[in-house]
Coordinates of C-alpha atoms in Angstrom, one line a residue:
X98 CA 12.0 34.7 7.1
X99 CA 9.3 36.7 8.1
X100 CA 8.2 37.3 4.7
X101 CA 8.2 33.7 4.1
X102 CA 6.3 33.1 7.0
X103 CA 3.7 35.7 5.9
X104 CA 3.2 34.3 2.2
X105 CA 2.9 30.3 3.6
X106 CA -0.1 32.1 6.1
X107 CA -1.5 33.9 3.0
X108 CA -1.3 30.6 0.8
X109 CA -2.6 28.2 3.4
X110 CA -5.5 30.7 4.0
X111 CA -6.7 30.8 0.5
X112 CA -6.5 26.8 0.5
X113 CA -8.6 27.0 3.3
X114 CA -11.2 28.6 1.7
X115 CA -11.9 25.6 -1.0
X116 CA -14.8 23.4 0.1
X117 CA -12.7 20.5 -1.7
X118 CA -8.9 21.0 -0.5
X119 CA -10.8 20.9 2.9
X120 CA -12.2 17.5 2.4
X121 CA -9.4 16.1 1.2
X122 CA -7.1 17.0 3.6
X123 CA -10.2 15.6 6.2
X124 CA -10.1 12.6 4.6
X125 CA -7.0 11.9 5.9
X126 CA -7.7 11.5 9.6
X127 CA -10.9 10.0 8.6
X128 CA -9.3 7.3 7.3
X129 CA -7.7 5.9 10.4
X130 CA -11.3 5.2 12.2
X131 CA -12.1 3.0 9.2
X132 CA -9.3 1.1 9.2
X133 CA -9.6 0.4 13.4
X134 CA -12.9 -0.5 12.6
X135 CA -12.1 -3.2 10.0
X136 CA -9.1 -4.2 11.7
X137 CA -12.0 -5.4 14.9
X138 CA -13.5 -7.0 12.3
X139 CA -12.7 -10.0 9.9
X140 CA -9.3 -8.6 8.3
X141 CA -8.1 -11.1 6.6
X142 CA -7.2 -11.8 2.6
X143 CA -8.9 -15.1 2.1
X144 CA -11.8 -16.9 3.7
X145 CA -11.4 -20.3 4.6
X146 CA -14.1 -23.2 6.0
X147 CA -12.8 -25.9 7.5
X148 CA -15.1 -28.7 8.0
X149 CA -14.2 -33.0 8.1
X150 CA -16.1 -36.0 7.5
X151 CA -17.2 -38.3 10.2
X152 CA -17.2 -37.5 14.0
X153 CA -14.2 -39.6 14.8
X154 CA -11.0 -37.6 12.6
X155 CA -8.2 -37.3 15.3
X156 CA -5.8 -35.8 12.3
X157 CA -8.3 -33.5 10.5
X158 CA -9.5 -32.1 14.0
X159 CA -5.9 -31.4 15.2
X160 CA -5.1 -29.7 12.0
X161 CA -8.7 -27.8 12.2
X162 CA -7.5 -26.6 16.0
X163 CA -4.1 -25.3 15.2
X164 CA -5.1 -23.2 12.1
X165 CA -7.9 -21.7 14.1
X166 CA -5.5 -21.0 16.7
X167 CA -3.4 -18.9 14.5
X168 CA -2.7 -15.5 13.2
X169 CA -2.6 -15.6 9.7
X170 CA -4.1 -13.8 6.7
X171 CA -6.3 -16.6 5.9
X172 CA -9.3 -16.2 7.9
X173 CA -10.8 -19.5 9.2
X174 CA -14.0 -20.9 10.1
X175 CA -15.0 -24.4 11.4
X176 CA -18.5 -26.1 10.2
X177 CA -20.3 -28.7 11.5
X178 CA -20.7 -30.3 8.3
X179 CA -19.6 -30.5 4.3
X180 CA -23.2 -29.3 3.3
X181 CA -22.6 -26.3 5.4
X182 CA -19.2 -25.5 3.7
X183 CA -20.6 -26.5 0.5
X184 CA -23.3 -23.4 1.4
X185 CA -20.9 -20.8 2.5
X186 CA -18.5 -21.0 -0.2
X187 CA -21.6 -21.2 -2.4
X188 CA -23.5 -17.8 -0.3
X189 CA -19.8 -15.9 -0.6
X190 CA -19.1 -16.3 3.1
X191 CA -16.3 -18.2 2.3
X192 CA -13.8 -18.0 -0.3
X193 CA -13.1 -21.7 -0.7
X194 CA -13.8 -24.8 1.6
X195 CA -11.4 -27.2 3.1
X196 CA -12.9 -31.0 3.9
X197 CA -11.1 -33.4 5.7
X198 CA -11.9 -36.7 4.4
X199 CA -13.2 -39.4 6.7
X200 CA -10.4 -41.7 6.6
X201 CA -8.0 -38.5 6.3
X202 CA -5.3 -40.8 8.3
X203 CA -5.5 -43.5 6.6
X204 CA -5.1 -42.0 3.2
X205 CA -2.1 -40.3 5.1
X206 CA -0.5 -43.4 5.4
X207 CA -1.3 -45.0 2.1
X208 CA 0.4 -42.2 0.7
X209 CA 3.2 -42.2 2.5
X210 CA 3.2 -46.2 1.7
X211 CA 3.6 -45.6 -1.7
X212 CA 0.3 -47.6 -1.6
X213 CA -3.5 -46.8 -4.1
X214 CA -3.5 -42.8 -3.7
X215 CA -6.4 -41.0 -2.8
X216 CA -7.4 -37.8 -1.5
X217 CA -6.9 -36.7 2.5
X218 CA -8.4 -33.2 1.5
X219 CA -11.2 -31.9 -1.1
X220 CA -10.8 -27.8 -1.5
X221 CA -14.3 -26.3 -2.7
X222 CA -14.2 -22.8 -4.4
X223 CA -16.2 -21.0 -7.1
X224 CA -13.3 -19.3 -9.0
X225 CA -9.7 -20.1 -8.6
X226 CA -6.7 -16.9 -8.0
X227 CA -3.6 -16.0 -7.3
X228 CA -4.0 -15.4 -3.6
X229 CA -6.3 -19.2 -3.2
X230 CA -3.5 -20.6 -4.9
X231 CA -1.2 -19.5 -2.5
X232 CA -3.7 -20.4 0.0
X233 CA -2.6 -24.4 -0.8
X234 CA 1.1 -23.9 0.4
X235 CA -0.5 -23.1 3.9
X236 CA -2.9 -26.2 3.5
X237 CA 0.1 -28.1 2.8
X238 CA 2.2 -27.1 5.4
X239 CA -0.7 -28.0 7.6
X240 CA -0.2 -31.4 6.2
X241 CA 3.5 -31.9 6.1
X242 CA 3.6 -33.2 9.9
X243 CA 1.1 -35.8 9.1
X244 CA 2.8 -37.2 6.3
X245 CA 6.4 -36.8 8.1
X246 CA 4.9 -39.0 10.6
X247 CA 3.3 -41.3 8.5
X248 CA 6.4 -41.9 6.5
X249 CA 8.7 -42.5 9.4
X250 CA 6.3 -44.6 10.7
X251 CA 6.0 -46.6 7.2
X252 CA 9.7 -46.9 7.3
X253 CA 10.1 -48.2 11.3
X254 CA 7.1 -51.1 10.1
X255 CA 9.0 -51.8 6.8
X256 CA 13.0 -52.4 8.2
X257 CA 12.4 -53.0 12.0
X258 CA 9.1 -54.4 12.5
X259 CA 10.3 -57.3 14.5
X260 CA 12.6 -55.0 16.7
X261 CA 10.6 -51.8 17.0
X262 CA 6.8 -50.9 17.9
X263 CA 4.5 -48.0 16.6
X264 CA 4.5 -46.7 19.8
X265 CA 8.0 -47.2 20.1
X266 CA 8.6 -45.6 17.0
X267 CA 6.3 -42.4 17.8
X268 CA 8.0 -41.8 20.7
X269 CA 11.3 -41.8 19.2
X270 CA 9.7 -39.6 16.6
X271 CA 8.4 -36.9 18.9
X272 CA 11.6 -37.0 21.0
X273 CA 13.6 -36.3 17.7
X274 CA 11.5 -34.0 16.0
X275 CA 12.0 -31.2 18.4
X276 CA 9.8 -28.1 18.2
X277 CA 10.9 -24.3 16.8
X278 CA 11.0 -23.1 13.4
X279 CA 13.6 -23.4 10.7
X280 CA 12.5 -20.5 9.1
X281 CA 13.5 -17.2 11.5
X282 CA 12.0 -13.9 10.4
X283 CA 13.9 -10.5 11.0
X284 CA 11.5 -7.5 10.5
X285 CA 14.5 -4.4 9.6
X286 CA 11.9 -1.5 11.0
X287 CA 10.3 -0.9 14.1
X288 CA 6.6 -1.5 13.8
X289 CA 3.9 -1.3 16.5
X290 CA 2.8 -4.4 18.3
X291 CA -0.9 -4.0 18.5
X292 CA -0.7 -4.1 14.5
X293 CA 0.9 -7.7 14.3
X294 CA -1.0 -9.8 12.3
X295 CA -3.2 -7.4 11.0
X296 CA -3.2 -6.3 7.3
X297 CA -5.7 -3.8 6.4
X298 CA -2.9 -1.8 8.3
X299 CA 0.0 -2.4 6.3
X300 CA -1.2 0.0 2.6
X301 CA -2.8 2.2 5.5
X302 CA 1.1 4.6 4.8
X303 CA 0.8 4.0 0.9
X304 CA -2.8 5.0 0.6
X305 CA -2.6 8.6 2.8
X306 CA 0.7 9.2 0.9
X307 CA -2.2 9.5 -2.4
X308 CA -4.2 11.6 -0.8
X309 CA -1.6 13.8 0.0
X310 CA -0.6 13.8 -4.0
X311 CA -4.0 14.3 -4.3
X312 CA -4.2 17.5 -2.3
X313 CA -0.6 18.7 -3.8
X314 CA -2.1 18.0 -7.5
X315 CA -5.6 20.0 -6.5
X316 CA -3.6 22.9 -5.4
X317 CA -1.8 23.2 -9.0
X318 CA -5.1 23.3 -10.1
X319 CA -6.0 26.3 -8.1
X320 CA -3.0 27.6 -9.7
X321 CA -3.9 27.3 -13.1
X322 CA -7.5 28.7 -12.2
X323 CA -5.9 32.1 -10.6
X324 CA -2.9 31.8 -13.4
X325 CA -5.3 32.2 -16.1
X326 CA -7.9 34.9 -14.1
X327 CA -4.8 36.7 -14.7
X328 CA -4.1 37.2 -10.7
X329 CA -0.3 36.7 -11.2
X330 CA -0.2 39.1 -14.5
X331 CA 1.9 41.9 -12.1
X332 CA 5.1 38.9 -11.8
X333 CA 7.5 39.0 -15.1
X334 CA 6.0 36.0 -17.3
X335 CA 9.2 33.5 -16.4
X336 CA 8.4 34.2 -12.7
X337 CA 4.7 32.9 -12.7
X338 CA 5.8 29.2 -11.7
X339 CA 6.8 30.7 -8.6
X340 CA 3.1 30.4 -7.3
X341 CA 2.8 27.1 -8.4
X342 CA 6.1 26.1 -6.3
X343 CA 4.8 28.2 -3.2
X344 CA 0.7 27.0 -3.6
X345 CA 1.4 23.5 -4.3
X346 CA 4.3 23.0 -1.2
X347 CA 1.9 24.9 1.3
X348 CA -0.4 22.0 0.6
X349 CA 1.3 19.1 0.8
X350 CA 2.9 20.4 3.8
X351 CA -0.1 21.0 5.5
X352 CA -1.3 17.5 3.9
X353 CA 2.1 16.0 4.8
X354 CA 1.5 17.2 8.5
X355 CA -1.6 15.8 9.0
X356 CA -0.7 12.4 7.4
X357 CA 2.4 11.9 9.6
X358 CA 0.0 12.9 12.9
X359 CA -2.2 10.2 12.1
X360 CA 0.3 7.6 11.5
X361 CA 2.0 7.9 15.0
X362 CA -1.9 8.3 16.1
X363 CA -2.5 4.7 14.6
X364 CA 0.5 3.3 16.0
X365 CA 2.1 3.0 12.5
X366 CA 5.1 5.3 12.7
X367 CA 8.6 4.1 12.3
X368 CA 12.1 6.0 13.4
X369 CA 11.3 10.1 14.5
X370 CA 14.1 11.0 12.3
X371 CA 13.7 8.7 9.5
X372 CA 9.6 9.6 9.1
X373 CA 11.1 13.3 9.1
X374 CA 13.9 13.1 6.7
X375 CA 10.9 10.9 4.3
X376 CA 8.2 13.4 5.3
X377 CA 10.3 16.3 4.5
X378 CA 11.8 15.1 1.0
X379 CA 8.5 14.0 0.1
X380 CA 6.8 16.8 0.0
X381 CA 9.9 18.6 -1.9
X382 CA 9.8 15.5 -4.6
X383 CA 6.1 15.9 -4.7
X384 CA 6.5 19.4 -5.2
X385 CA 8.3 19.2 -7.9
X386 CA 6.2 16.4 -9.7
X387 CA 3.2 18.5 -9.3
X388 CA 4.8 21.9 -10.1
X389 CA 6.0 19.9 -13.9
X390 CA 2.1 19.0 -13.9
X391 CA 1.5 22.6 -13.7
X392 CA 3.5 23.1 -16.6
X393 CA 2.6 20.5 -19.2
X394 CA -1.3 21.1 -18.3
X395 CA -1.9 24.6 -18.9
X396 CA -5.6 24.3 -18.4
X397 CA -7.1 23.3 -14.9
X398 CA -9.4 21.1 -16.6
X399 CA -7.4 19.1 -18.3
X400 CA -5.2 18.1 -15.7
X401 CA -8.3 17.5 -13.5
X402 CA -9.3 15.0 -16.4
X403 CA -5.9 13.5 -16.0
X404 CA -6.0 13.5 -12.4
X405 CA -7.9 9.7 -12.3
X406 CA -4.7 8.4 -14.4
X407 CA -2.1 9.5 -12.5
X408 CA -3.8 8.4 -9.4
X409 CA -4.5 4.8 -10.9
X410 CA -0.8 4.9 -11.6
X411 CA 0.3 5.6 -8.5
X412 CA -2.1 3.0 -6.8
X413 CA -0.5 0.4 -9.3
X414 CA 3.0 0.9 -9.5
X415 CA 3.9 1.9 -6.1
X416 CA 4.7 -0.3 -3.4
X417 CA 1.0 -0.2 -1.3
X418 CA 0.0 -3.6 -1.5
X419 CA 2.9 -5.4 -3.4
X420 CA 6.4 -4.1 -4.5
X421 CA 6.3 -5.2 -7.9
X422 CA 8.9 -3.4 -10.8
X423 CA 5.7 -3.9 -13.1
X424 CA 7.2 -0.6 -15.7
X425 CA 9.9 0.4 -13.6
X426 CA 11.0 3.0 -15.5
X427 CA 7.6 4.9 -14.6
X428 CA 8.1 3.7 -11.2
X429 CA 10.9 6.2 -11.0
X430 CA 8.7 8.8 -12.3
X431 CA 6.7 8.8 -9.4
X432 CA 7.4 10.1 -5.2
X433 CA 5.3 7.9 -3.7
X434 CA 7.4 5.3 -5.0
X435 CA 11.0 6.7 -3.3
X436 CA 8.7 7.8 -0.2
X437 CA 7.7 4.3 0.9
X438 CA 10.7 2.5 -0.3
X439 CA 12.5 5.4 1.7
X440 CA 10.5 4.1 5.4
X441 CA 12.2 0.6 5.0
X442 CA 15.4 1.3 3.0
X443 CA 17.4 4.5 4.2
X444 CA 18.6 5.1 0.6
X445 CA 15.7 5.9 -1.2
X446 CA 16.3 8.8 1.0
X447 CA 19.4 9.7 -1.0
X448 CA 17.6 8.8 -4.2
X449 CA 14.7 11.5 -3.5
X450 CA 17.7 14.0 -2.9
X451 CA 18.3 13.2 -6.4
X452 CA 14.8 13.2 -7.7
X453 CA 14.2 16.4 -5.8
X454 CA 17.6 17.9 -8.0
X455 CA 16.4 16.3 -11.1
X456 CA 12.7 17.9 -10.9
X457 CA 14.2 21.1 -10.0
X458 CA 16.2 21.3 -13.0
X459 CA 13.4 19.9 -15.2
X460 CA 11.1 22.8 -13.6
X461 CA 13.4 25.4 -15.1
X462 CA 14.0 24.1 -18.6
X463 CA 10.5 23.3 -19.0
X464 CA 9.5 27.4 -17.6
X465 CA 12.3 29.2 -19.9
X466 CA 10.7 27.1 -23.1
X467 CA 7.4 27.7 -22.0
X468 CA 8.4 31.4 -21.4
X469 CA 10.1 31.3 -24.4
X470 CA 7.3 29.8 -26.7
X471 CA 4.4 32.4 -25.3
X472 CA 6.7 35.4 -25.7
X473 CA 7.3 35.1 -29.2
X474 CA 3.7 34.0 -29.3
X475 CA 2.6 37.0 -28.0
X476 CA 4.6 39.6 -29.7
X477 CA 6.6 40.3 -26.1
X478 CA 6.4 40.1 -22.4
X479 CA 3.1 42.0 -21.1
X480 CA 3.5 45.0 -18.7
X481 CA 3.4 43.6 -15.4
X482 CA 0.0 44.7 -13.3
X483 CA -0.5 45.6 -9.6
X484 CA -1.0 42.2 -7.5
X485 CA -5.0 41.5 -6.3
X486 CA -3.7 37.6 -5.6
X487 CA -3.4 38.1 -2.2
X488 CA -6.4 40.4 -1.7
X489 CA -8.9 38.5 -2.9
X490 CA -9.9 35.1 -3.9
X491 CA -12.0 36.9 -7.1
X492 CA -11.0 38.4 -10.1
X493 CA -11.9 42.4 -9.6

């Protein structure tokens, strides 16, 4: 043990002394005062300006209130007039524009009536997407009540006119309609209150875990740098992965460490034992994905050339800011993947046992064809030479 503990102090301090291990593994705290900052500020997906028509819109101005009231990821504004909308949307300080006609509740009723149809609400927007497409289901929802009403009351006029009133009729309605939701929602993990309704917060987990890939992938390129200085010449050829095991794990530990500090800092930490179990395995499965990295790139600059890929891969096909199985089966290919699955659903945890096994085993095949290949290729193993890797940083 104390040998261990001496070559993770003599790792760690060599890591320590490159300028760009240190910002990376900075980066990670750094990244929690710009997400508090943006979180104070407008956080939200889509940008929405409400605005109606006409001074007197008793429907449209209840509907205005109680989406400006509420948490949502729709951000939304109120202006004075269309024109005004019309501008914002047009300037980009709004993403699209909802106007409230003038006769909104009249055009309510007529469509409940089955009678001419015409629009209640005109949405402005320069460009339509996915996530303003959405955006209608929550405009429509706004709507429903309106219409629910309207129909009710369309059907009290049309069968009991002679034996019931409107006002009758809407206070039957309200009595009935009760209040509540019919939709409950569970949430399976414990989260932290003062993040609810926020959602710059939510990728905050998925985007350190990339930087801590990022540190684990640097340090294999460290590896191959001192590798092919010839500072590990004095271990038998087949042993030479060893370094990359030890280098890489020192980092992502330390990276590891730092991540899971600021996600309990940040108030975004789940279950002690659960983020240790995930932590611990994920920086064992990491480990192993970047030690194979090691072994397919045998030059440090090409695996810093395929450094942007793999990142861009990650950012896409893990679970950061939608769990898609977009290519699954590189999904599976990737820790990040098991890692955040793994904070929600305990069994990932048993799946990165599994991946941890699998990318141990690939690690060895990989070396003994590897150590096969350059032995032949070089006419036999070379005659191991004394260590200078932990004395210097520099080839003597």
């Amino acid at each position: 043990m104390k040998k261990m503990c001496i070559w993770f102090y003599m790792l760690t301090k060599r890591l320590f002394f490159r300028w760009s291990f240190l910002v990376l593994l900075l980066l990670i705290p750094l990244l929690l005062p710009a997400a508090n900052t943006a979180m104070q500020g407008d956080s939200g997906v889509l940008r929405i300006a409400l605005c109606r028509e006409g001074a007197e819109n008793p429907g449209a101005t209840e509907i205005i209130q109680t989406l400006l009231r509420e948490e949502s990821i729709l951000r939304y504004s109120e202006y004075p007039s269309v024109a005004e909308a019309r501008r914002a949307v047009e300037q980009n300080r709004a993403d699209a524009a909802w106007v409230f006609a003038e006769d909104f509740n009249e055009a309510i009723g007529d469509f409940a009536a089955h009678r001419t149809l015409r629009p209640a609400v005109t949405v402005l927007e320069r460009e339509s997407g996915i996530a303003l497409k959405l955006s209608y289901e929550k405009l429509y929802g706004a709507i429903y009540p309106h219409v629910a009403r309207a129909a009710y009351r369309n059907f009290v006029e049309t069968e009991f006119s002679e034996n019931v009133s409107l006002a009758a009729a809407d206070g039957i309605y309200d009595e009935t309609a009760g209040g509540g939701s019919v939709v409950r929602v569970e949430k399976l993990h414990r989260t932290a209150e003062g993040n609810a309704g926020n959602f710059l917060t939510a990728p905050l987990r998925g985007l350190l875990s990339l930087v801590v890939m990022l540190c684990g992938m640097a340090a294999c390129m460290y590896y191959l740098e001192d590798r092919r200085a010839g500072r590990f010449d004095w271990l038998p050829v087949h042993k030479q992965i060893l370094p990359a095991i030890a280098i890489s794990g020192a980092a992502l530990l330390l990276a590891m460490t730092a991540m899971t500090v600021a996600l309990y800092a940040a108030g975004n930490g789940t279950g002690f034992w659960n983020e240790i179990a995930g932590a611990v395995l994920f920086v064992l499965s990491a480990t192993g994905f970047c030690t194979v990295l090691a072994l397919l790139f045998r030059k440090p600059g090409t695996l810093g050339a395929a450094l942007p890929a793999f990142l861009l891969m990650m950012l896409t096909l893990s679970p950061i800011f939608f769990n898609t199985k977009l290519l699954f089966p590189f999904q599976l290919l990737l820790p990040t993947y098991y890692y955040l699955q793994a904070i929600y659903n305990p069994i990932f945890l048993l799946y990165m046992l599994f991946y941890c096994v699998g990318a141990g085993f690939l690690i060895y095949v990989l070396n003994f064809l590897l150590f096969r290949r350059d032995f032949f290729k070089n006419g036999g193993a070379k005659k191991p030479e004394k260590s200078t890797f932990l004395k210097s940083g520099r080839k003597k």
